[in-house]
CSV table of C-alpha atoms and ligand atoms in Angstrom, one decimal:
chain,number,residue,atom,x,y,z
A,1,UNK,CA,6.9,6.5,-14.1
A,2,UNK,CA,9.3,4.1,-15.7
A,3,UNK,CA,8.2,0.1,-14.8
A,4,UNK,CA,10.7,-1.3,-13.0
A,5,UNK,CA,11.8,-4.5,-14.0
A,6,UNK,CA,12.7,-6.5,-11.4
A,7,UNK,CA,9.3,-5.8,-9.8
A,8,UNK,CA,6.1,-6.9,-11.4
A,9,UNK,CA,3.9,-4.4,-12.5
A,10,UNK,CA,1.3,-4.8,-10.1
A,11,UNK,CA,3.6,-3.3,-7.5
A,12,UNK,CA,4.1,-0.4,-8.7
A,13,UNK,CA,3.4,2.4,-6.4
A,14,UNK,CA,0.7,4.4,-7.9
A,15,UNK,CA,-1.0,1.0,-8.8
A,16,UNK,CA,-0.9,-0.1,-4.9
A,17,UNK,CA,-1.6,3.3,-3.5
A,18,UNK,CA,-5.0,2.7,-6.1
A,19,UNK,CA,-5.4,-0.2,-4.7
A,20,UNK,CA,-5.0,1.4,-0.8
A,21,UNK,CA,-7.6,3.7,-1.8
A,22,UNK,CA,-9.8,1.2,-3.3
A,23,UNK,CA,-9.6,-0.9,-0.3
A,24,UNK,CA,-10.2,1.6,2.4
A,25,UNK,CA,-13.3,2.8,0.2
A,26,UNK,CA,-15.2,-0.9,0.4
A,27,UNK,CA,-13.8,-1.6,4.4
A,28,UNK,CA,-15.3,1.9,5.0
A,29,UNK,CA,-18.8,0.8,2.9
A,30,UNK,CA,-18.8,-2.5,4.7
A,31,UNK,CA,-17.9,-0.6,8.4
A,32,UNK,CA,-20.7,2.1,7.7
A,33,UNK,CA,-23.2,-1.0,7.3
A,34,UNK,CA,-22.4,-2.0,10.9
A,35,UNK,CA,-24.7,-1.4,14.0
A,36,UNK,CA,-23.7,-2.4,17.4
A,37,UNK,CA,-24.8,-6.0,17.8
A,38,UNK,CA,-23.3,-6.1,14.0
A,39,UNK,CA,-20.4,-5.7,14.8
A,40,UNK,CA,-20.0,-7.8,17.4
A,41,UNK,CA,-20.5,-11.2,14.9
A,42,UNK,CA,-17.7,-13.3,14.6
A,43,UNK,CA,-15.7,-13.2,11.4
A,44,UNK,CA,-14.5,-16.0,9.4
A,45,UNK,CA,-11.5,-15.4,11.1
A,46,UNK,CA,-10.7,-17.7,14.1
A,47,UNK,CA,-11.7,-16.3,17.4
A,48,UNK,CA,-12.0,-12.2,15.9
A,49,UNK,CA,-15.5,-10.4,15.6
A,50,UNK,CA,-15.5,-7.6,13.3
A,51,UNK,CA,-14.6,-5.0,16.1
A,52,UNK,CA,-11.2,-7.5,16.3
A,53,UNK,CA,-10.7,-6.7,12.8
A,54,UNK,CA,-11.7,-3.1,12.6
A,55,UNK,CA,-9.3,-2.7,15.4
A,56,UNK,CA,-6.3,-4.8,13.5
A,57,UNK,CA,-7.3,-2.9,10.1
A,58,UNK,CA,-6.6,0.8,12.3
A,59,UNK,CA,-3.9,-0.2,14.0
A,60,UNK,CA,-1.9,-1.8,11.1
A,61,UNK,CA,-2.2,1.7,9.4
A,62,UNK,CA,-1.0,3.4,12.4
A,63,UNK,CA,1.9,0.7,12.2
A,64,UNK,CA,2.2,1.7,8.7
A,65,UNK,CA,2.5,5.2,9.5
A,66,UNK,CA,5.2,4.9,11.6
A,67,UNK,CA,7.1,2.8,9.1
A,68,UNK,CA,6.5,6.2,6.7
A,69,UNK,CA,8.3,8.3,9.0
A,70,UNK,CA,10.9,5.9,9.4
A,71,UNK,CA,11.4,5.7,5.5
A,72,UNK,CA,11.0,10.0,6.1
A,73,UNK,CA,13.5,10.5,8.8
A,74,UNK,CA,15.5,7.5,9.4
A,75,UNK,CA,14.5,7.3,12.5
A,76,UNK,CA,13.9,3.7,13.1
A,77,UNK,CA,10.0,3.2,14.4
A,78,UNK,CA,9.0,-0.2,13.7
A,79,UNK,CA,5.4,-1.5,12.8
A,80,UNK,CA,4.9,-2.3,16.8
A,81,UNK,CA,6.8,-2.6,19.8
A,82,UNK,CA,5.8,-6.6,19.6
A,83,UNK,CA,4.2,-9.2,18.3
A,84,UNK,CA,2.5,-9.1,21.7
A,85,UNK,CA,1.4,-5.7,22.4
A,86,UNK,CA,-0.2,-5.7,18.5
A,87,UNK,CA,-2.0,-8.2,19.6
A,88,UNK,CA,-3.0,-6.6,23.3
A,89,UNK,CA,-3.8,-3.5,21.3
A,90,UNK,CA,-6.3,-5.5,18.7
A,91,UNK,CA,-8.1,-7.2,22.1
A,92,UNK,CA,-8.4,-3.8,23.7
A,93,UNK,CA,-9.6,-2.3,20.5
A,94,UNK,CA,-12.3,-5.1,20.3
A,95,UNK,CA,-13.8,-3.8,23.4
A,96,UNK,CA,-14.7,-0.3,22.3
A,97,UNK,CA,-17.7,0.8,21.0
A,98,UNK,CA,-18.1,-0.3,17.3
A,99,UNK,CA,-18.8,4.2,16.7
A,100,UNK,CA,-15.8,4.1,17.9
A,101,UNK,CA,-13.9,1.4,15.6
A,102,UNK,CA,-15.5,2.9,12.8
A,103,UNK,CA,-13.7,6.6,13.6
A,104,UNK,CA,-10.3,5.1,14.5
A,105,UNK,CA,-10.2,2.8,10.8
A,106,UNK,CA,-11.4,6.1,8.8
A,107,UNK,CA,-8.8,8.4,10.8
A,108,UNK,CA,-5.9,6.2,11.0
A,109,UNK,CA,-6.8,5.5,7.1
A,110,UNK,CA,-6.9,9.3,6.4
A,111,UNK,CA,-3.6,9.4,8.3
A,112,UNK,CA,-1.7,7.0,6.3
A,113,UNK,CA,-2.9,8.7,3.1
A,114,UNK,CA,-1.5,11.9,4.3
A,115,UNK,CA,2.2,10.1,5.1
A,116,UNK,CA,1.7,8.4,1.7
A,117,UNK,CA,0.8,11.7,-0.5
A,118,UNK,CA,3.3,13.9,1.1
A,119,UNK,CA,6.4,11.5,1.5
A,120,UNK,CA,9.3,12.8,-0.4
A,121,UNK,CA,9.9,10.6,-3.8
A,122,UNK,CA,13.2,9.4,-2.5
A,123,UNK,CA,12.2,8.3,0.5
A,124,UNK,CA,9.8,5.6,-1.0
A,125,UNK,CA,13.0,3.7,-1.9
A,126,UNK,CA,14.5,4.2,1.8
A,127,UNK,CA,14.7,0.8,3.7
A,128,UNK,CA,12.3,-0.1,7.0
A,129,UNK,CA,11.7,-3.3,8.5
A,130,UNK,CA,8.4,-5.2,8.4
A,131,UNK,CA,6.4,-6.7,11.4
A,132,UNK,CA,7.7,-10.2,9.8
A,133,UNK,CA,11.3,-8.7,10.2
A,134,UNK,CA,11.9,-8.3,6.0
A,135,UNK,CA,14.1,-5.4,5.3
A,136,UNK,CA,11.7,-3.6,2.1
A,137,UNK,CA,12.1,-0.6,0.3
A,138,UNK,CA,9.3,2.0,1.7
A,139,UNK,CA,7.1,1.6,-1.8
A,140,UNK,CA,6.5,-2.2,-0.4
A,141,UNK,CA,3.7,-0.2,2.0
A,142,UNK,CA,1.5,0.1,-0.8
A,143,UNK,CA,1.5,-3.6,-1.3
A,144,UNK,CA,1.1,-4.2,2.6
A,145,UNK,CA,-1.5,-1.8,2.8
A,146,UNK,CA,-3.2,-3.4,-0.3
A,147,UNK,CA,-3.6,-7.1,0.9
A,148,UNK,CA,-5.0,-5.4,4.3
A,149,UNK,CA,-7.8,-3.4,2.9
A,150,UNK,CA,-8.7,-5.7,0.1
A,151,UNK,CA,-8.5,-9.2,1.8
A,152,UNK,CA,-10.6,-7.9,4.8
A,153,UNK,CA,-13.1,-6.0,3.2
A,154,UNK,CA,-14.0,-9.6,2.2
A,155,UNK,CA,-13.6,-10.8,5.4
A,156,UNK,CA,-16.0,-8.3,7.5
A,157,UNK,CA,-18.9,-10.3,6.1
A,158,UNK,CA,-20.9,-7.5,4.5
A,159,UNK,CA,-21.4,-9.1,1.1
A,160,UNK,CA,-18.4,-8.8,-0.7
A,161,UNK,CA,-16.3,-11.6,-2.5
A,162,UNK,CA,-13.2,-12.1,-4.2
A,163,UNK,CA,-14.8,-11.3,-7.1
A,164,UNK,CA,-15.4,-7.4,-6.2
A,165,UNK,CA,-11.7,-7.0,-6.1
A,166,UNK,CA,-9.7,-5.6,-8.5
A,167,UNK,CA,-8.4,-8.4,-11.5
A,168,UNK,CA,-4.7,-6.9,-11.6
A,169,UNK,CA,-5.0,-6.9,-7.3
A,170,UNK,CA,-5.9,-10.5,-7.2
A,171,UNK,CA,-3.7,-11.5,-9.9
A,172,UNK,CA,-0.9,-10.3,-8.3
A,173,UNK,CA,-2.1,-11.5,-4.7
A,174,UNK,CA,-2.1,-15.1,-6.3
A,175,UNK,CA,1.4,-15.0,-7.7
A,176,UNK,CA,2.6,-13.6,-4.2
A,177,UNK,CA,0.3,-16.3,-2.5
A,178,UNK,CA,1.6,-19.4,-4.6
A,179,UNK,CA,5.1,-18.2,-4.4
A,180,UNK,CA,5.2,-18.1,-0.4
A,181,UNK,CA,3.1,-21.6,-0.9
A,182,UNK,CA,5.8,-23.5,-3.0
A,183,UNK,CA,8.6,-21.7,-0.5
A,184,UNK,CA,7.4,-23.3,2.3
A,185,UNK,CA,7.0,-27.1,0.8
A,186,UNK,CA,3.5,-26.9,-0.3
A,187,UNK,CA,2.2,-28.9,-3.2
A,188,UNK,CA,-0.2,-26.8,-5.4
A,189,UNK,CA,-1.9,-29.1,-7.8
A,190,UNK,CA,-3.9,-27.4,-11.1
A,191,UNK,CA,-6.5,-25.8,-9.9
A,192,UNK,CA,-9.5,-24.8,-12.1
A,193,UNK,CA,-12.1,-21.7,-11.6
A,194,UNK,CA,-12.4,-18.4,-11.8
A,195,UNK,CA,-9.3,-15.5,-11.1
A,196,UNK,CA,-11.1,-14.5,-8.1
A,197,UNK,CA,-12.5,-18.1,-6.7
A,198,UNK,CA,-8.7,-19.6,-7.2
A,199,UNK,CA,-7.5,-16.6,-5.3
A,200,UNK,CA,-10.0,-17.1,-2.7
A,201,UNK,CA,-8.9,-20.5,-2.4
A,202,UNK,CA,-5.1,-19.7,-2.4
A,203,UNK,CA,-5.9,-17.6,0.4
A,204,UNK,CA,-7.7,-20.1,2.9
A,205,UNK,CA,-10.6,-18.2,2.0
A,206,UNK,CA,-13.3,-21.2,1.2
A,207,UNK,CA,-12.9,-23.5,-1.9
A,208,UNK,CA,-16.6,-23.0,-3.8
A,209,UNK,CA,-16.0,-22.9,-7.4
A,210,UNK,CA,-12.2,-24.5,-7.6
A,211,UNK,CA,-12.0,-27.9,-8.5
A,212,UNK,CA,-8.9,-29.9,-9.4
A,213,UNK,CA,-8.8,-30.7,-13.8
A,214,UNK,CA,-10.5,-33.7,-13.5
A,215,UNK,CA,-13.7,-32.4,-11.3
A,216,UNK,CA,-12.8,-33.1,-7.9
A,217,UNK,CA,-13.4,-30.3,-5.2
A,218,UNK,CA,-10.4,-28.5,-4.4
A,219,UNK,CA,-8.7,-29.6,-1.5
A,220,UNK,CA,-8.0,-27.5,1.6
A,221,UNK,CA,-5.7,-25.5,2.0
A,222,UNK,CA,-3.6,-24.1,5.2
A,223,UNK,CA,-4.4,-20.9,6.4
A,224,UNK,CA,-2.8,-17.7,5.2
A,225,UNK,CA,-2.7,-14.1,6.1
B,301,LIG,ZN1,-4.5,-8.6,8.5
């Protein structure tokens, strides 16, 4: 496939659908790890245990399915009906039985990888809507699907870190991360550490390892995602 300038290489298709399937392989590690009580432990997230975010991670690739057969058919199915019900649906999820959870993420996963692989070329460049209401080109699901898997494999707790993600995933997570920063009126100072503990940080995801150039700790920063 030809790169395509005005996007940066990272977001290329069959680099984001690798990045979809590297994802979903570490969430699904990290889920299998999980007995009941387990999965019941709050999250770093505020007010979500992991069966909140089990239940978010199969859901948004059901949502993502549906934006699949809109880029397939034109038939406009948005990501969910609202920002309320995806939220009532990620509550009710967090009530089920973590066996449960664990079947939903590995079949709605195997679900969105069968929209994905069998999705006519042409239709990746079709135009859906986003949750956040951005018009993208279909292909931009790889991308969603990539911060999703990636970001909250980190965030179920299990033992993995930044640093377990792909380089050419975070790098391009940090470029999308500092761009949104700046657009809203942030300041972002120098920051100094590794690829993966600056991308942490970027992300409101802890600040060990970042420090400003002359040695300070890095300060906090908003949430994001
Ligand atoms: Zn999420």
């Amino acid at each position: 496939m030809a790169p395509d300038p005005a996007r940066p290489p990272a977001r290329q298709l069959t680099e984001t659908l690798g990045f979809v399937a590297t994802g979903t392989a570490l969430c699904a590690e990290a889920i299998g790890r999980l007995d009941e009580s387990a999965f019941g432990a709050e999250t770093a997230l505020p007010g979500w245990t992991r069966k909140h975010l089990v239940a978010h991670l199969a859901a948004n690739a059901e949502a993502l399915v549906r934006l699949l057969h809109w880029a397939r058919t034109g038939e406009r199915t948005p990501m969910y009906a609202s920002p309320e019900q995806r939220n009532a649906d990620i509550q009710a999820g967090a009530l089920r039985p973590g066996s449960h959870l664990a079947q939903w993420f590995s079949e709605s996963a195997a679900a969105l990888d069968t929209a994905a692989t069998t999705l006519p070329d042409a239709a990746w460049s079709a135009e859906v809507v986003t949750a956040q209401g951005r018009t993208v080109p279909a292909r931009e699901v790889g991308w969603m699907r990539s911060r999703e898997v990636l970001v909250h494999a980190v965030d179920l707790g299990t033992g993995l870190s930044f640093a377990d993600l792909p380089e050419a995933f975070l790098t391009a997570l940090q470029a999308e991360i500092r761009a949104k920063r700046t657009a809203a009126g942030e300041q972002l100072d120098p920051l100094i550490g590794s690829l993966a503990d600056v991308t942490a940080h970027l992300a409101g995801r802890g600040s060990a390892g970042v420090t400003t150039p002359d040695g300070a700790p890095a300060p906090p920063l908003s949430p994001w995602l």
